[in-house]
mmCIF file of C-alpha atoms in Angstrom:
data_model
loop_
_atom_site.group_PDB
_atom_site.id
_atom_site.type_symbol
_atom_site.label_atom_id
_atom_site.label_comp_id
_atom_site.label_asym_id
_atom_site.label_seq_id
_atom_site.Cartn_x
_atom_site.Cartn_y
_atom_site.Cartn_z
ATOM 1 C CA ILE A 1 0.120 -0.128 0.621
ATOM 2 C CA ASN A 2 3.202 2.185 0.583
ATOM 3 C CA ASN A 3 3.627 1.655 -3.447
ATOM 4 C CA ILE A 4 0.236 3.338 -3.649
ATOM 5 C CA ILE A 5 -0.239 5.733 -1.402
ATOM 6 C CA SER A 6 3.056 7.944 -2.453
ATOM 7 C CA ASP A 7 2.961 7.367 -6.566
ATOM 8 C CA LYS A 8 2.178 11.098 -7.447
ATOM 9 C CA THR A 9 1.845 10.283 -10.768
ATOM 10 C CA LEU A 10 -2.257 8.761 -10.102
ATOM 11 C CA ASP A 11 -4.978 11.074 -10.392
ATOM 12 C CA LEU A 12 -7.281 10.950 -7.038
ATOM 13 C CA ARG A 13 -9.476 8.797 -8.767
ATOM 14 C CA GLN A 14 -7.470 5.447 -9.188
ATOM 15 C CA LEU A 15 -5.381 6.965 -6.231
ATOM 16 C CA MET A 16 -9.095 5.973 -4.503
ATOM 17 C CA PHE A 17 -9.665 3.209 -6.348
ATOM 18 C CA ASN A 18 -6.524 1.422 -5.539
ATOM 19 C CA ILE A 19 -6.615 2.051 -1.994
ATOM 20 C CA LEU A 20 -10.209 0.060 -2.215
ATOM 21 C CA MET A 21 -8.603 -1.938 -3.803
ATOM 22 C CA PHE A 22 -5.744 -2.670 -2.497
ATOM 23 C CA ARG A 23 -8.311 -3.675 1.244
ATOM 24 C CA MET A 24 -10.685 -5.468 -0.364
ATOM 25 C CA ILE A 25 -7.594 -8.006 -1.132
ATOM 26 C CA ASN A 26 -5.154 -7.605 0.448
ATOM 27 C CA ASN A 27 -2.346 -9.458 -0.675
ATOM 28 C CA ILE A 28 -0.100 -9.018 -2.205
ATOM 29 C CA ASN A 29 0.452 -12.203 -4.462
ATOM 30 C CA THR A 30 -2.813 -11.606 -6.057
ATOM 31 C CA PHE A 31 -1.312 -7.721 -7.329
ATOM 32 C CA ASN A 32 1.908 -9.301 -8.352
ATOM 33 C CA LEU A 33 0.182 -12.586 -10.186
ATOM 34 C CA ALA A 34 -1.895 -9.814 -11.542
ATOM 35 C CA GLU A 35 0.426 -7.067 -13.341
ATOM 36 C CA ASN A 36 2.380 -10.312 -14.489
ATOM 37 C CA ARG A 37 -0.141 -11.352 -16.048
ATOM 38 C CA PHE A 38 -2.415 -8.259 -17.253
ATOM 39 C CA GLY A 39 0.660 -5.410 -17.237
ATOM 40 C CA TRP A 40 -1.401 -3.664 -14.529
ATOM 41 C CA LYS A 41 0.751 -1.122 -12.131
ATOM 42 C CA TYR A 42 0.280 -2.482 -8.396
ATOM 43 C CA GLY A 43 -1.854 -5.231 -10.099
ATOM 44 C CA ILE A 44 -4.859 -2.581 -10.380
ATOM 45 C CA PRO A 45 -6.728 -2.040 -13.610
ATOM 46 C CA LYS A 46 -7.095 1.594 -14.095
ATOM 47 C CA VAL A 47 -10.233 2.326 -12.540
ATOM 48 C CA ASP A 48 -12.180 3.916 -16.132
ATOM 49 C CA GLU A 49 -10.683 0.557 -17.658
ATOM 50 C CA TYR A 50 -12.108 -2.360 -14.540
ATOM 51 C CA ASP A 51 -14.214 -4.487 -16.392
ATOM 52 C CA PRO A 52 -15.815 -6.930 -14.198
ATOM 53 C CA ASP A 53 -15.914 -10.003 -16.420
ATOM 54 C CA VAL A 54 -11.984 -10.195 -16.829
ATOM 55 C CA PHE A 55 -11.605 -9.504 -13.232
ATOM 56 C CA TYR A 56 -13.546 -12.074 -11.698
ATOM 57 C CA ASN A 57 -12.565 -14.489 -14.486
ATOM 58 C CA PHE A 58 -8.889 -14.057 -12.828
ATOM 59 C CA LEU A 59 -10.195 -14.557 -8.969
ATOM 60 C CA GLU A 60 -11.283 -18.643 -11.073
ATOM 61 C CA ASP A 61 -8.462 -18.876 -12.353
ATOM 62 C CA LEU A 62 -6.338 -18.419 -9.250
ATOM 63 C CA LYS A 63 -8.658 -20.562 -7.586
ATOM 64 C CA ARG A 64 -8.557 -23.395 -10.211
ATOM 65 C CA GLU A 65 -4.603 -22.739 -9.700
ATOM 66 C CA GLY A 66 -5.151 -23.257 -6.458
ATOM 67 C CA VAL A 67 -4.154 -19.785 -5.038
ATOM 68 C CA VAL A 68 -5.769 -18.438 -2.201
ATOM 69 C CA ALA A 69 -6.735 -14.637 -4.348
ATOM 70 C CA PHE A 70 -8.131 -13.019 -0.503
ATOM 71 C CA THR A 71 -6.938 -12.747 2.792
ATOM 72 C CA SER A 72 -9.268 -14.498 4.744
ATOM 73 C CA ALA A 73 -9.141 -11.842 7.845
ATOM 74 C CA TYR A 74 -11.471 -8.927 7.965
ATOM 75 C CA LEU A 75 -14.252 -10.017 5.259
ATOM 76 C CA VAL A 76 -17.319 -8.790 5.000
ATOM 77 C CA TYR A 77 -19.433 -11.504 2.149
ATOM 78 C CA ASN A 78 -22.920 -13.092 3.274
ATOM 79 C CA GLY A 79 -22.905 -15.654 0.637
ATOM 80 C CA VAL A 80 -26.490 -15.412 -0.858
ATOM 81 C CA ASN A 81 -27.087 -15.916 -3.898
ATOM 82 C CA THR A 82 -23.419 -15.528 -5.162
ATOM 83 C CA THR A 83 -19.925 -16.998 -5.118
ATOM 84 C CA ARG A 84 -17.230 -14.466 -3.380
ATOM 85 C CA ASN A 85 -15.734 -14.032 -6.785
ATOM 86 C CA ASP A 86 -18.421 -13.158 -7.995
ATOM 87 C CA PHE A 87 -20.037 -10.547 -5.063
ATOM 88 C CA PHE A 88 -16.418 -8.417 -5.181
ATOM 89 C CA ALA A 89 -15.407 -9.069 -8.824
ATOM 90 C CA ARG A 90 -18.833 -8.156 -10.133
ATOM 91 C CA ASN A 91 -20.950 -6.331 -7.787
ATOM 92 C CA LEU A 92 -18.439 -4.156 -4.751
ATOM 93 C CA PHE A 93 -15.468 -4.092 -7.208
ATOM 94 C CA LYS A 94 -17.867 -2.348 -9.822
ATOM 95 C CA PHE A 95 -19.733 -0.406 -7.422
ATOM 96 C CA PHE A 96 -15.991 1.675 -6.479
ATOM 97 C CA VAL A 97 -16.087 1.990 -10.767
ATOM 98 C CA GLU A 98 -19.344 3.309 -10.985
ATOM 99 C CA ASN A 99 -19.846 5.456 -7.834
ATOM 100 C CA ILE A 100 -15.826 6.998 -7.233
ATOM 101 C CA ASP A 101 -16.267 10.427 -7.715
ATOM 102 C CA VAL A 102 -19.086 9.406 -5.264
ATOM 103 C CA ILE A 103 -16.635 7.890 -3.268
ATOM 104 C CA ILE A 104 -14.058 10.439 -3.044
ATOM 105 C CA ASP A 105 -17.177 13.081 -2.661
ATOM 106 C CA LYS A 106 -18.165 11.807 0.820
ATOM 107 C CA CYS A 107 -15.197 10.868 2.045
ATOM 108 C CA LYS A 108 -13.457 14.458 0.825
ATOM 109 C CA ASN A 109 -16.579 16.223 2.738
ATOM 110 C CA ALA A 110 -17.257 14.341 5.930
ATOM 111 C CA LYS A 111 -17.092 16.668 9.092
ATOM 112 C CA THR A 112 -15.307 14.159 10.669
ATOM 113 C CA PRO A 113 -13.854 10.963 11.223
ATOM 114 C CA ARG A 114 -16.746 8.811 12.404
ATOM 115 C CA GLU A 115 -19.055 10.598 8.984
ATOM 116 C CA VAL A 116 -16.191 8.514 6.154
ATOM 117 C CA LEU A 117 -16.584 5.629 9.396
ATOM 118 C CA ASN A 118 -20.456 5.380 8.975
ATOM 119 C CA TYR A 119 -20.848 5.877 4.960
ATOM 120 C CA LEU A 120 -17.505 3.687 4.509
ATOM 121 C CA GLU A 121 -19.737 0.609 6.770
ATOM 122 C CA SER A 122 -22.785 1.554 4.308
ATOM 123 C CA ILE A 123 -21.239 -0.180 1.691
ATOM 124 C CA GLU A 124 -22.280 -3.915 1.873
ATOM 125 C CA GLY A 125 -18.411 -5.848 1.343
ATOM 126 C CA ILE A 126 -17.210 -3.589 3.400
ATOM 127 C CA GLY A 127 -17.434 -4.202 7.921
ATOM 128 C CA SER A 128 -16.351 -1.776 10.364
ATOM 129 C CA PHE A 129 -12.396 -3.232 10.144
ATOM 130 C CA ASN A 130 -12.187 -2.412 6.484
ATOM 131 C CA ALA A 131 -13.832 0.518 7.049
ATOM 132 C CA TYR A 132 -10.835 1.857 9.977
ATOM 133 C CA GLN A 133 -8.124 0.334 6.982
ATOM 134 C CA LEU A 134 -9.403 2.828 4.698
ATOM 135 C CA TYR A 135 -9.747 5.384 6.116
ATOM 136 C CA ILE A 136 -6.146 5.463 7.723
ATOM 137 C CA ASP A 137 -5.133 5.144 4.028
ATOM 138 C CA LEU A 138 -6.929 7.684 3.010
ATOM 139 C CA THR A 139 -5.362 10.181 6.393
ATOM 140 C CA TYR A 140 -1.728 9.927 3.591
ATOM 141 C CA ILE A 141 -3.045 11.282 0.855
ATOM 142 C CA GLY A 142 -4.371 14.149 2.484
ATOM 143 C CA ILE A 143 -8.176 14.020 1.702
ATOM 144 C CA PHE A 144 -9.512 15.303 4.896
ATOM 145 C CA SER A 145 -9.399 18.737 5.064
ATOM 146 C CA ASN A 146 -12.399 18.798 7.693
ATOM 147 C CA HIS A 147 -10.800 16.620 10.574
ATOM 148 C CA HIS A 148 -7.703 14.334 11.084
ATOM 149 C CA LEU A 149 -6.448 10.686 12.156
ATOM 150 C CA PHE A 150 -7.235 11.626 16.142
ATOM 151 C CA ASP A 151 -9.962 13.637 15.901
ATOM 152 C CA PHE A 152 -12.559 10.890 16.841
ATOM 153 C CA LYS A 153 -14.335 13.280 19.737
ATOM 154 C CA LYS A 154 -18.290 13.463 19.860
ATOM 155 C CA ARG A 155 -19.929 16.808 17.977
#
């Protein structure tokens, strides 16, 4: 994640997408395999070129090869009517792409850390732990102007 956060060549949309993708998969091996297979910088597709079917097939290929794509820690996935790979590739990651500007806006304009966390937790597939991890990552890129990391007091 340090390489992503410190990469000044990424615009805010791509930076946010990379952070979201990285935290939800959180397995460096998956990103290395994707970078080798597709040539994606950091193993993450460009936000405007994301194809849910390509990513789903990549995850399914890894599964067939016996490669664990995701870390098993902290994933929030209810498993109803879909597989994990399908949910993440065709639902959550697609949601990130389709709503990247809204996600950025909600985070940038939040008045408190709790507001950011509540918004992130409201996205199906992001639980409390991942919301907090995402919030920490976002503090490093300077997206917040109204508050800072340790500003968790009630208002």
